Amino acid sequence: MNTLPLSGDGFYTRGFVYWETESGAVLVFDLKEEVHGIVSLPPSSKPTGALTDMRGELRYLLPHKEDDAWSIEVYGNMDMSLQCIIALRSEVLGHLVDEECRVLAFVDDGTLVITLGTEVIAYHVRAHRMERVSDARTDGFVRYFPYVNSFAPVGHFTNDTA
């Protein structure tokens, strides 16, 4: 592990834990088999990109700006090849198109969570709709922690009065 310093927190999905390393690779640990492996990140990886679970698959999302338009390059598979590009419509982003973009996560319902400047944005990919989540005033270091709160029932309770 001394040769692979980790950068940031890891995440868990489908029995595997993933950590991005400072050397441009992903350390993968299989919890069931207790074995590890290494997956290379795309050569263009940057601190503004993010490892995430996208529809059940490990993906690396990387913002890319060309002219006055932002897009998110989606890399995946074991070779981290380019899978698709998500265009962020500039007419939806408005003046925020001039800000620096950073990917935070992809939520299974098709929502991309990004920062543009100090704004945290939920970008609904299929609808091309943007929702401002918060203004992350950065008076120093900022760290984001994904959290999902659900009121979905987890089971039925029975009253047994025997």
Short mmCIF file of C-alpha atoms in Angstrom, two decimals:
data_model
loop_
_atom_site.label_atom_id
_atom_site.label_comp_id
_atom_site.label_asym_id
_atom_site.label_seq_id
_atom_site.Cartn_x
_atom_site.Cartn_y
_atom_site.Cartn_z
CA MET A 1 0.00 0.00 0.00
CA ASN A 2 2.95 2.36 0.44
CA THR A 3 3.34 2.55 -3.35
CA LEU A 4 -0.35 3.44 -3.85
CA PRO A 5 -1.25 6.41 -1.64
CA LEU A 6 -5.03 6.88 -1.66
CA SER A 7 -6.59 10.21 -2.61
CA GLY A 8 -9.91 10.79 -0.94
CA ASP A 9 -12.51 8.42 0.38
CA GLY A 10 -13.44 5.12 -1.18
CA PHE A 11 -16.94 3.92 -1.92
CA TYR A 12 -18.76 0.59 -1.81
CA THR A 13 -21.06 -0.93 -4.39
CA ARG A 14 -22.15 -4.50 -5.17
CA GLY A 15 -19.60 -6.23 -2.93
CA PHE A 16 -16.57 -4.17 -3.99
CA VAL A 17 -14.79 -1.19 -2.43
CA TYR A 18 -13.04 1.30 -4.72
CA TRP A 19 -10.40 3.90 -3.88
CA GLU A 20 -8.83 6.39 -6.27
CA THR A 21 -5.05 6.53 -5.82
CA GLU A 22 -2.64 9.41 -6.32
CA SER A 23 -0.93 7.45 -9.11
CA GLY A 24 -3.91 7.58 -11.49
CA ALA A 25 -5.31 4.15 -10.71
CA VAL A 26 -8.24 2.66 -8.81
CA LEU A 27 -7.62 0.13 -6.06
CA VAL A 28 -10.45 -2.45 -6.08
CA PHE A 29 -11.13 -4.79 -3.15
CA ASP A 30 -13.57 -7.71 -3.39
CA LEU A 31 -15.07 -8.11 0.09
CA LYS A 32 -16.33 -11.65 -0.48
CA GLU A 33 -13.18 -13.16 -1.98
CA GLU A 34 -10.84 -10.82 -0.07
CA VAL A 35 -8.71 -10.10 -3.14
CA HIS A 36 -7.64 -6.80 -4.66
CA GLY A 37 -6.81 -5.47 -8.09
CA ILE A 38 -5.87 -2.29 -9.91
CA VAL A 39 -7.82 -0.50 -12.66
CA SER A 40 -6.18 2.40 -14.51
CA LEU A 41 -7.99 5.73 -14.73
CA PRO A 42 -8.25 7.44 -18.12
CA PRO A 43 -5.06 9.37 -19.00
CA SER A 44 -7.05 12.62 -18.92
CA SER A 45 -8.21 12.14 -15.31
CA LYS A 46 -8.22 15.27 -13.12
CA PRO A 47 -9.16 16.23 -9.55
CA THR A 48 -12.50 17.50 -10.93
CA GLY A 49 -13.52 13.97 -11.95
CA ALA A 50 -15.18 11.37 -9.74
CA LEU A 51 -15.54 7.64 -9.36
CA THR A 52 -19.18 6.69 -9.03
CA ASP A 53 -21.72 3.92 -9.41
CA MET A 54 -23.75 4.62 -12.54
CA ARG A 55 -26.63 2.21 -13.02
CA GLY A 56 -24.79 -0.55 -11.20
CA GLU A 57 -21.44 -0.13 -12.96
CA LEU A 58 -18.19 1.52 -11.87
CA ARG A 59 -17.74 4.73 -13.86
CA TYR A 60 -15.32 7.65 -13.86
CA LEU A 61 -17.05 10.93 -14.70
CA LEU A 62 -14.88 13.74 -16.01
CA PRO A 63 -16.04 17.28 -16.84
CA HIS A 64 -14.83 18.66 -20.16
CA LYS A 65 -15.25 22.19 -21.50
CA GLU A 66 -15.07 23.00 -25.18
CA ASP A 67 -15.76 26.55 -26.32
CA ASP A 68 -18.64 27.67 -24.05
CA ALA A 69 -20.13 24.24 -23.39
CA TRP A 70 -19.61 21.73 -20.58
CA SER A 71 -20.00 18.00 -21.03
CA ILE A 72 -19.35 15.01 -18.80
CA GLU A 73 -17.24 12.24 -20.26
CA VAL A 74 -18.27 8.84 -18.87
CA TYR A 75 -15.51 6.22 -18.70
CA GLY A 76 -16.07 2.60 -17.72
CA ASN A 77 -15.32 -1.10 -18.04
CA MET A 78 -12.08 -2.57 -16.79
CA ASP A 79 -10.08 -0.53 -19.32
CA MET A 80 -11.85 2.73 -18.36
CA SER A 81 -12.64 3.48 -21.99
CA LEU A 82 -14.97 6.31 -23.01
CA GLN A 83 -18.55 4.97 -22.84
CA CYS A 84 -20.60 8.08 -23.58
CA ILE A 85 -20.71 11.86 -23.26
CA ILE A 86 -23.42 13.72 -21.35
CA ALA A 87 -23.92 17.22 -22.76
CA LEU A 88 -24.79 19.88 -20.20
CA ARG A 89 -26.93 22.34 -22.09
CA SER A 90 -25.57 25.86 -21.72
CA GLU A 91 -29.04 27.40 -22.02
CA VAL A 92 -29.98 25.48 -18.86
CA LEU A 93 -26.76 26.38 -17.02
CA GLY A 94 -26.98 30.06 -17.94
CA HIS A 95 -24.18 32.24 -16.58
CA LEU A 96 -22.77 29.27 -14.62
CA VAL A 97 -21.27 27.92 -17.86
CA ASP A 98 -18.27 30.20 -17.19
CA GLU A 99 -17.54 28.59 -13.80
CA GLU A 100 -15.27 25.60 -13.04
CA CYS A 101 -17.16 22.27 -13.10
CA ARG A 102 -16.55 19.38 -10.71
CA VAL A 103 -18.43 16.05 -10.66
CA LEU A 104 -19.64 14.80 -7.27
CA ALA A 105 -21.85 11.80 -8.05
CA PHE A 106 -24.44 10.20 -10.29
CA VAL A 107 -27.73 9.22 -8.67
CA ASP A 108 -29.56 6.16 -10.05
CA ASP A 109 -32.62 8.11 -11.15
CA GLY A 110 -30.53 9.87 -13.82
CA THR A 111 -29.38 12.87 -11.82
CA LEU A 112 -25.84 14.14 -12.10
CA VAL A 113 -24.63 16.05 -9.03
CA ILE A 114 -21.98 18.64 -9.90
CA THR A 115 -20.56 21.90 -8.68
CA LEU A 116 -20.32 24.92 -10.94
CA GLY A 117 -18.34 27.59 -9.15
CA THR A 118 -19.85 27.70 -5.66
CA GLU A 119 -23.21 26.26 -6.72
CA VAL A 120 -24.10 22.62 -6.06
CA ILE A 121 -26.32 21.53 -8.96
CA ALA A 122 -28.55 18.51 -9.55
CA TYR A 123 -28.65 18.14 -13.33
CA HIS A 124 -31.46 15.85 -14.52
CA VAL A 125 -29.85 14.26 -17.57
CA ARG A 126 -32.91 13.03 -19.51
CA ALA A 127 -34.98 16.16 -18.93
CA HIS A 128 -32.01 18.56 -19.34
CA ARG A 129 -33.23 20.33 -16.23
CA MET A 130 -31.09 21.93 -13.55
CA GLU A 131 -31.93 22.31 -9.87
CA ARG A 132 -29.78 24.36 -7.52
CA VAL A 133 -29.19 22.32 -4.38
CA SER A 134 -27.12 24.84 -2.43
CA ASP A 135 -24.54 27.56 -2.57
CA ALA A 136 -21.28 26.09 -1.27
CA ARG A 137 -19.49 29.20 -0.14
CA THR A 138 -15.90 28.13 -0.08
CA ASP A 139 -14.10 29.96 2.69
CA GLY A 140 -11.47 27.25 2.57
CA PHE A 141 -11.60 23.50 2.06
CA VAL A 142 -14.95 21.96 1.08
CA ARG A 143 -15.82 18.29 1.38
CA TYR A 144 -19.06 16.67 0.20
CA PHE A 145 -20.67 13.61 1.78
CA PRO A 146 -23.42 11.90 -0.24
CA TYR A 147 -26.42 10.93 1.86
CA VAL A 148 -29.74 9.44 0.84
CA ASN A 149 -32.75 9.67 3.11
CA SER A 150 -35.65 7.40 2.24
CA PHE A 151 -39.03 6.94 3.86
CA ALA A 152 -39.65 3.72 1.93
CA PRO A 153 -41.02 0.94 4.15
CA VAL A 154 -38.54 -1.82 4.93
CA GLY A 155 -41.01 -4.45 6.10
CA HIS A 156 -44.40 -5.13 7.61
CA PHE A 157 -45.00 -5.20 11.32
CA THR A 158 -47.53 -7.64 12.73
CA ASN A 159 -49.25 -7.41 16.05
CA ASP A 160 -49.26 -10.86 17.55
CA THR A 161 -51.32 -10.88 20.72
CA ALA A 162 -51.18 -14.55 21.62
#
